[in-house]
Tab-separated table of N, CA and C in Angstrom:
chain	number	residue	atom	x	y	z
A	1	MET	N	-40.463	-10.961	155.824
A	1	MET	CA	-41.446	-10.058	156.377
A	1	MET	C	-41.652	-10.279	157.864
A	2	VAL	N	-41.741	-11.529	158.289
A	2	VAL	CA	-41.941	-11.821	159.694
A	2	VAL	C	-40.695	-11.363	160.444
A	3	GLY	N	-40.913	-10.737	161.581
A	3	GLY	CA	-39.799	-10.288	162.387
A	3	GLY	C	-39.390	-8.848	162.104
A	4	GLU	N	-40.181	-8.086	161.337
A	4	GLU	CA	-39.879	-6.689	161.086
A	4	GLU	C	-40.045	-5.901	162.382
A	5	PRO	N	-39.490	-4.695	162.444
A	5	PRO	CA	-39.588	-3.897	163.676
A	5	PRO	C	-41.033	-3.636	164.068
A	6	ASN	N	-41.234	-3.516	165.387
A	6	ASN	CA	-42.600	-3.240	165.834
A	6	ASN	C	-42.908	-1.751	165.679
A	7	VAL	N	-44.124	-1.396	165.984
A	7	VAL	CA	-44.606	-0.031	165.764
A	7	VAL	C	-43.781	0.984	166.541
A	8	GLU	N	-43.424	0.659	167.773
A	8	GLU	CA	-42.716	1.624	168.604
A	8	GLU	C	-41.378	2.016	167.990
A	9	THR	N	-40.699	1.082	167.338
A	9	THR	CA	-39.402	1.396	166.767
A	9	THR	C	-39.511	1.968	165.365
A	10	SER	N	-40.675	1.887	164.746
A	10	SER	CA	-40.821	2.404	163.392
A	10	SER	C	-41.191	3.887	163.391
A	11	GLY	N	-41.611	4.431	164.526
A	11	GLY	CA	-41.946	5.841	164.618
A	11	GLY	C	-43.307	6.207	164.057
A	12	ASP	N	-44.152	5.253	163.721
A	12	ASP	CA	-45.466	5.544	163.163
A	12	ASP	C	-46.432	5.813	164.313
A	13	ALA	N	-46.895	7.041	164.416
A	13	ALA	CA	-47.748	7.458	165.533
A	13	ALA	C	-49.200	7.026	165.329
A	14	PRO	N	-49.931	6.792	166.429
A	14	PRO	CA	-51.360	6.473	166.324
A	14	PRO	C	-52.127	7.619	165.664
A	15	LEU	N	-53.183	7.270	164.953
A	15	LEU	CA	-54.045	8.274	164.333
A	15	LEU	C	-54.795	9.076	165.383
A	16	PHE	N	-55.103	8.425	166.517
A	16	PHE	CA	-55.816	9.060	167.615
A	16	PHE	C	-55.556	8.245	168.873
A	17	PRO	N	-55.763	8.842	170.053
A	17	PRO	CA	-55.580	8.091	171.301
A	17	PRO	C	-56.573	6.924	171.372
A	18	MET	N	-56.209	5.925	172.132
A	18	MET	CA	-57.121	4.798	172.325
A	18	MET	C	-58.385	5.311	172.994
A	19	PRO	N	-59.544	5.104	172.344
A	19	PRO	CA	-60.791	5.609	172.931
A	19	PRO	C	-61.219	4.768	174.123
A	20	PRO	N	-62.115	5.314	174.931
A	20	PRO	CA	-62.679	4.514	176.025
A	20	PRO	C	-63.421	3.304	175.441
A	21	VAL	N	-63.491	2.258	176.216
A	21	VAL	CA	-64.164	1.040	175.759
A	21	VAL	C	-65.653	1.174	176.058
A	22	THR	N	-66.279	2.038	175.267
A	22	THR	CA	-67.722	2.246	175.347
A	22	THR	C	-68.280	2.089	173.942
A	23	GLU	N	-69.535	1.786	173.884
A	23	GLU	CA	-70.193	1.580	172.587
A	23	GLU	C	-70.044	2.808	171.692
A	24	GLN	N	-70.333	3.977	172.192
A	24	GLN	CA	-70.300	5.183	171.365
A	24	GLN	C	-68.881	5.536	170.923
A	25	ALA	N	-67.927	5.501	171.831
A	25	ALA	CA	-66.539	5.839	171.478
A	25	ALA	C	-65.975	4.863	170.453
A	26	LEU	N	-66.257	3.580	170.636
A	26	LEU	CA	-65.763	2.585	169.679
A	26	LEU	C	-66.466	2.730	168.335
A	27	ARG	N	-67.751	3.051	168.349
A	27	ARG	CA	-68.495	3.256	167.094
A	27	ARG	C	-67.825	4.348	166.263
A	28	VAL	N	-67.502	5.469	166.892
A	28	VAL	CA	-66.855	6.588	166.198
A	28	VAL	C	-65.489	6.160	165.671
A	29	ALA	N	-64.715	5.459	166.493
A	29	ALA	CA	-63.378	5.028	166.089
A	29	ALA	C	-63.429	4.047	164.923
A	30	VAL	N	-64.312	3.072	165.005
A	30	VAL	CA	-64.428	2.079	163.929
A	30	VAL	C	-64.839	2.766	162.636
A	31	LEU	N	-65.790	3.669	162.700
A	31	LEU	CA	-66.240	4.377	161.501
A	31	LEU	C	-65.094	5.161	160.864
A	32	SER	N	-64.262	5.778	161.699
A	32	SER	CA	-63.151	6.559	161.148
A	32	SER	C	-62.060	5.668	160.560
A	33	LEU	N	-61.908	4.457	161.071
A	33	LEU	CA	-60.870	3.543	160.594
A	33	LEU	C	-61.280	2.730	159.381
A	34	ASP	N	-62.545	2.276	159.376
A	34	ASP	CA	-62.977	1.342	158.332
A	34	ASP	C	-64.501	1.376	158.216
A	35	PRO	N	-65.023	2.191	157.307
A	35	PRO	CA	-66.483	2.295	157.176
A	35	PRO	C	-67.174	0.952	156.923
A	36	ALA	N	-66.525	0.043	156.204
A	36	ALA	CA	-67.134	-1.276	155.977
A	36	ALA	C	-67.242	-2.049	157.289
A	37	ALA	N	-66.253	-1.919	158.139
A	37	ALA	CA	-66.292	-2.597	159.436
A	37	ALA	C	-67.368	-1.989	160.330
A	38	ALA	N	-67.687	-0.720	160.115
A	38	ALA	CA	-68.724	-0.073	160.910
A	38	ALA	C	-70.075	-0.755	160.731
A	39	VAL	N	-70.307	-1.301	159.547
A	39	VAL	CA	-71.548	-2.045	159.305
A	39	VAL	C	-71.566	-3.303	160.169
A	40	ARG	N	-70.436	-4.028	160.192
A	40	ARG	CA	-70.331	-5.227	161.050
A	40	ARG	C	-70.477	-4.855	162.520
A	41	PHE	N	-69.892	-3.718	162.903
A	41	PHE	CA	-69.996	-3.243	164.279
A	41	PHE	C	-71.464	-3.119	164.676
A	42	GLU	N	-72.249	-2.459	163.835
A	42	GLU	CA	-73.670	-2.259	164.145
A	42	GLU	C	-74.418	-3.591	164.217
A	43	GLN	N	-74.152	-4.484	163.293
A	43	GLN	CA	-74.820	-5.794	163.294
A	43	GLN	C	-74.470	-6.571	164.562
A	44	GLU	N	-73.183	-6.572	164.907
A	44	GLU	CA	-72.750	-7.300	166.098
A	44	GLU	C	-73.251	-6.638	167.376
A	45	PHE	N	-73.341	-5.315	167.366
A	45	PHE	CA	-73.866	-4.623	168.538
A	45	PHE	C	-75.304	-5.060	168.805
A	46	HIS	N	-76.121	-5.056	167.756
A	46	HIS	CA	-77.528	-5.436	167.932
A	46	HIS	C	-77.667	-6.903	168.335
A	47	ALA	N	-76.837	-7.771	167.782
A	47	ALA	CA	-76.874	-9.187	168.155
A	47	ALA	C	-76.456	-9.369	169.618
A	48	ALA	N	-75.409	-8.659	170.043
A	48	ALA	CA	-74.950	-8.760	171.434
A	48	ALA	C	-76.009	-8.215	172.386
A	49	TRP	N	-76.643	-7.124	171.989
A	49	TRP	CA	-77.702	-6.533	172.824
A	49	TRP	C	-78.861	-7.513	172.990
A	50	GLN	N	-79.294	-8.121	171.885
A	50	GLN	CA	-80.384	-9.095	171.962
A	50	GLN	C	-80.012	-10.274	172.844
A	51	GLU	N	-78.795	-10.769	172.683
A	51	GLU	CA	-78.363	-11.901	173.510
A	51	GLU	C	-78.310	-11.508	174.986
A	52	ALA	N	-77.843	-10.299	175.258
A	52	ALA	CA	-77.775	-9.824	176.643
A	52	ALA	C	-79.164	-9.755	177.265
A	53	VAL	N	-80.115	-9.263	176.505
A	53	VAL	CA	-81.491	-9.172	177.000
A	53	VAL	C	-82.078	-10.566	177.210
A	54	GLN	N	-81.883	-11.450	176.244
A	54	GLN	CA	-82.451	-12.802	176.326
A	54	GLN	C	-81.845	-13.619	177.456
A	55	THR	N	-80.555	-13.417	177.713
A	55	THR	CA	-79.888	-14.220	178.739
A	55	THR	C	-79.814	-13.515	180.088
A	56	ASP	N	-80.271	-12.263	180.127
A	56	ASP	CA	-80.185	-11.454	181.338
A	56	ASP	C	-78.750	-11.431	181.864
A	57	SER	N	-77.818	-11.162	180.934
A	57	SER	CA	-76.395	-11.164	181.256
A	57	SER	C	-75.701	-10.020	180.538
A	58	THR	N	-74.717	-9.440	181.179
A	58	THR	CA	-73.931	-8.391	180.537
A	58	THR	C	-72.735	-8.954	179.770
A	59	VAL	N	-72.493	-10.242	179.872
A	59	VAL	CA	-71.338	-10.859	179.220
A	59	VAL	C	-71.323	-10.618	177.707
A	60	PRO	N	-72.436	-10.786	176.991
A	60	PRO	CA	-72.377	-10.533	175.548
A	60	PRO	C	-71.931	-9.109	175.201
A	61	MET	N	-72.358	-8.130	175.962
A	61	MET	CA	-71.961	-6.745	175.691
A	61	MET	C	-70.495	-6.516	176.042
A	62	HIS	N	-70.033	-7.089	177.133
A	62	HIS	CA	-68.616	-6.954	177.496
A	62	HIS	C	-67.729	-7.607	176.430
A	63	THR	N	-68.138	-8.766	175.966
A	63	THR	CA	-67.385	-9.470	174.926
A	63	THR	C	-67.351	-8.641	173.647
A	64	PHE	N	-68.480	-8.102	173.262
A	64	PHE	CA	-68.573	-7.250	172.082
A	64	PHE	C	-67.627	-6.048	172.199
A	65	LEU	N	-67.679	-5.355	173.325
A	65	LEU	CA	-66.849	-4.170	173.518
A	65	LEU	C	-65.358	-4.507	173.498
A	66	ARG	N	-64.977	-5.589	174.143
A	66	ARG	CA	-63.560	-5.981	174.152
A	66	ARG	C	-63.072	-6.322	172.759
A	67	ARG	N	-63.894	-7.058	172.000
A	67	ARG	CA	-63.502	-7.456	170.652
A	67	ARG	C	-63.259	-6.225	169.778
A	68	TRP	N	-64.166	-5.259	169.842
A	68	TRP	CA	-64.025	-4.074	169.000
A	68	TRP	C	-62.953	-3.128	169.523
A	69	ALA	N	-62.689	-3.130	170.806
A	69	ALA	CA	-61.579	-2.328	171.334
A	69	ALA	C	-60.257	-2.859	170.789
A	70	VAL	N	-60.117	-4.163	170.703
A	70	VAL	CA	-58.906	-4.756	170.118
A	70	VAL	C	-58.822	-4.403	168.632
A	71	PHE	N	-59.934	-4.461	167.923
A	71	PHE	CA	-59.968	-4.069	166.513
A	71	PHE	C	-59.421	-2.650	166.351
A	72	VAL	N	-59.904	-1.728	167.170
A	72	VAL	CA	-59.472	-0.335	167.092
A	72	VAL	C	-57.993	-0.215	167.463
A	73	ALA	N	-57.586	-0.870	168.530
A	73	ALA	CA	-56.187	-0.788	168.955
A	73	ALA	C	-55.248	-1.290	167.849
A	74	LEU	N	-55.623	-2.348	167.179
A	74	LEU	CA	-54.793	-2.879	166.096
A	74	LEU	C	-54.678	-1.915	164.925
A	75	ARG	N	-55.739	-1.219	164.620
A	75	ARG	CA	-55.794	-0.452	163.378
A	75	ARG	C	-55.565	1.050	163.537
A	76	ARG	N	-55.512	1.553	164.770
A	76	ARG	CA	-55.332	3.001	164.939
A	76	ARG	C	-53.894	3.437	164.693
A	77	VAL	N	-52.974	2.488	164.624
A	77	VAL	CA	-51.575	2.769	164.303
A	77	VAL	C	-51.335	2.276	162.878
A	78	PRO	N	-51.131	3.184	161.928
A	78	PRO	CA	-51.026	2.773	160.525
A	78	PRO	C	-49.983	1.686	160.246
A	79	ALA	N	-48.816	1.773	160.852
A	79	ALA	CA	-47.784	0.754	160.607
A	79	ALA	C	-48.245	-0.614	161.099
A	80	ARG	N	-48.921	-0.634	162.234
A	80	ARG	CA	-49.409	-1.909	162.769
A	80	ARG	C	-50.529	-2.463	161.890
A	81	ALA	N	-51.405	-1.608	161.405
A	81	ALA	CA	-52.471	-2.058	160.506
A	81	ALA	C	-51.883	-2.621	159.221
A	82	ARG	N	-50.872	-1.931	158.670
A	82	ARG	CA	-50.211	-2.439	157.457
A	82	ARG	C	-49.561	-3.792	157.712
A	83	ARG	N	-48.873	-3.895	158.844
A	83	ARG	CA	-48.188	-5.150	159.177
A	83	ARG	C	-49.198	-6.281	159.352
A	84	LEU	N	-50.321	-6.010	159.966
A	84	LEU	CA	-51.360	-7.016	160.134
A	84	LEU	C	-51.833	-7.517	158.774
A	85	ARG	N	-52.083	-6.603	157.850
A	85	ARG	CA	-52.511	-7.010	156.501
A	85	ARG	C	-51.444	-7.853	155.813
A	86	GLU	N	-50.180	-7.460	155.969
A	86	GLU	CA	-49.082	-8.233	155.372
A	86	GLU	C	-49.041	-9.653	155.933
A	87	LEU	N	-49.157	-9.758	157.244
A	87	LEU	CA	-49.108	-11.068	157.890
A	87	LEU	C	-50.297	-11.934	157.489
A	88	GLU	N	-51.463	-11.325	157.388
A	88	GLU	CA	-52.639	-12.070	156.937
A	88	GLU	C	-52.419	-12.605	155.523
A	89	GLN	N	-51.750	-11.813	154.680
A	89	GLN	CA	-51.471	-12.261	153.317
A	89	GLN	C	-50.442	-13.388	153.313
A	90	VAL	N	-49.448	-13.300	154.176
A	90	VAL	CA	-48.452	-14.370	154.297
A	90	VAL	C	-49.157	-15.678	154.642
A	91	ILE	N	-50.077	-15.620	155.570
A	91	ILE	CA	-50.810	-16.821	155.982
A	91	ILE	C	-51.686	-17.319	154.841
A	92	ALA	N	-52.350	-16.412	154.155
A	92	ALA	CA	-53.206	-16.816	153.034
A	92	ALA	C	-52.401	-17.479	151.921
A	93	ASP	N	-51.167	-17.017	151.719
A	93	ASP	CA	-50.322	-17.549	150.647
A	93	ASP	C	-49.498	-18.763	151.059
A	94	ALA	N	-49.470	-19.085	152.342
A	94	ALA	CA	-48.623	-20.182	152.830
A	94	ALA	C	-49.089	-21.523	152.280
A	95	ASP	N	-48.117	-22.307	151.859
A	95	ASP	CA	-48.418	-23.641	151.326
A	95	ASP	C	-48.530	-24.691	152.422
A	96	THR	N	-47.910	-24.410	153.553
A	96	THR	CA	-47.919	-25.378	154.647
A	96	THR	C	-48.195	-24.657	155.965
A	97	LEU	N	-48.581	-25.446	156.937
A	97	LEU	CA	-48.789	-24.907	158.275
A	97	LEU	C	-47.481	-24.354	158.829
A	98	ALA	N	-46.390	-25.041	158.572
A	98	ALA	CA	-45.087	-24.584	159.059
A	98	ALA	C	-44.725	-23.220	158.472
A	99	ALA	N	-45.098	-22.980	157.233
A	99	ALA	CA	-44.809	-21.691	156.598
A	99	ALA	C	-45.659	-20.568	157.192
A	100	ALA	N	-46.832	-20.901	157.682
A	100	ALA	CA	-47.741	-19.894	158.245
A	100	ALA	C	-47.460	-19.595	159.714
A	101	ARG	N	-46.808	-20.510	160.411
A	101	ARG	CA	-46.638	-20.361	161.868
A	101	ARG	C	-45.937	-19.078	162.306
A	102	PRO	N	-44.823	-18.675	161.675
A	102	PRO	CA	-44.182	-17.432	162.145
A	102	PRO	C	-45.098	-16.216	162.028
A	103	ALA	N	-45.844	-16.114	160.939
A	103	ALA	CA	-46.766	-14.994	160.776
A	103	ALA	C	-47.888	-15.080	161.808
A	104	ALA	N	-48.385	-16.280	162.050
A	104	ALA	CA	-49.442	-16.462	163.043
A	104	ALA	C	-48.943	-16.075	164.435
A	105	ALA	N	-47.704	-16.418	164.739
A	105	ALA	CA	-47.138	-16.057	166.043
A	105	ALA	C	-47.006	-14.543	166.179
A	106	GLU	N	-46.621	-13.879	165.088
A	106	GLU	CA	-46.511	-12.419	165.144
A	106	GLU	C	-47.886	-11.771	165.306
A	107	ILE	N	-48.895	-12.309	164.635
A	107	ILE	CA	-50.257	-11.795	164.807
A	107	ILE	C	-50.717	-11.995	166.247
A	108	ALA	N	-50.414	-13.150	166.818
A	108	ALA	CA	-50.788	-13.407	168.212
A	108	ALA	C	-50.156	-12.382	169.145
A	109	ALA	N	-48.896	-12.038	168.893
A	109	ALA	CA	-48.226	-11.025	169.718
A	109	ALA	C	-48.889	-9.657	169.527
A	110	MET	N	-49.277	-9.348	168.298
A	110	MET	CA	-49.967	-8.081	168.035
A	110	MET	C	-51.309	-8.035	168.755
A	111	LEU	N	-52.034	-9.157	168.749
A	111	LEU	CA	-53.316	-9.225	169.443
A	111	LEU	C	-53.142	-9.034	170.942
A	112	ASP	N	-52.106	-9.644	171.512
A	112	ASP	CA	-51.830	-9.467	172.943
A	112	ASP	C	-51.550	-8.002	173.266
A	113	GLU	N	-50.725	-7.354	172.434
A	113	GLU	CA	-50.398	-5.955	172.643
A	113	GLU	C	-51.658	-5.083	172.530
A	114	ALA	N	-52.470	-5.346	171.524
A	114	ALA	CA	-53.698	-4.575	171.331
A	114	ALA	C	-54.667	-4.777	172.505
A	115	ALA	N	-54.758	-6.010	172.999
A	115	ALA	CA	-55.632	-6.277	174.145
A	115	ALA	C	-55.155	-5.529	175.383
A	116	ARG	N	-53.834	-5.439	175.577
A	116	ARG	CA	-53.310	-4.666	176.704
A	116	ARG	C	-53.644	-3.177	176.550
A	117	GLU	N	-53.506	-2.659	175.327
A	117	GLU	CA	-53.848	-1.243	175.082
A	117	GLU	C	-55.319	-0.988	175.372
A	118	ALA	N	-56.164	-1.912	174.926
A	118	ALA	CA	-57.609	-1.739	175.102
A	118	ALA	C	-57.993	-1.789	176.577
A	119	ALA	N	-57.260	-2.558	177.355
A	119	ALA	CA	-57.588	-2.726	178.766
A	119	ALA	C	-57.009	-1.598	179.631
A	120	ALA	N	-56.078	-0.848	179.092
A	120	ALA	CA	-55.408	0.193	179.885
A	120	ALA	C	-56.317	1.369	180.153
C-alpha cells in the first residue's frame, strides 16, 4: 500500500477548490466533508477564541485556522482522503515501529502537501 501513486497521477479531482483560510469558509468546507468533524471544528473555534481573548494574541486563531485548512486540503480530494485512511489503518495494525515508518513518512508528505495548498 505504501508508495501508491499520488493524487495528481490518479486523476481524482478535488470536490471543490481550496477555500480561503477564514473561519466561515473553513466551517462550510468542514461541514460538507465530515459533519462529525464540524462539531470538533466548533468546539476548537470557541476554545481558540477564548484563548485569544485571554492572552490578547491572535496566535490561537491563526493556529486554529491553519490546522483546519490542512484538514480540508487533505480531505477535499477523495483519493487523498482514502489514502490517508488506508495509511492510518496500516499504522494502527503495525506490530512494530519499523513496520509503521513507511506509512508515517507518506502521511508526513501528505501533510506537507496539504499545508502548501492551504498556504497558497
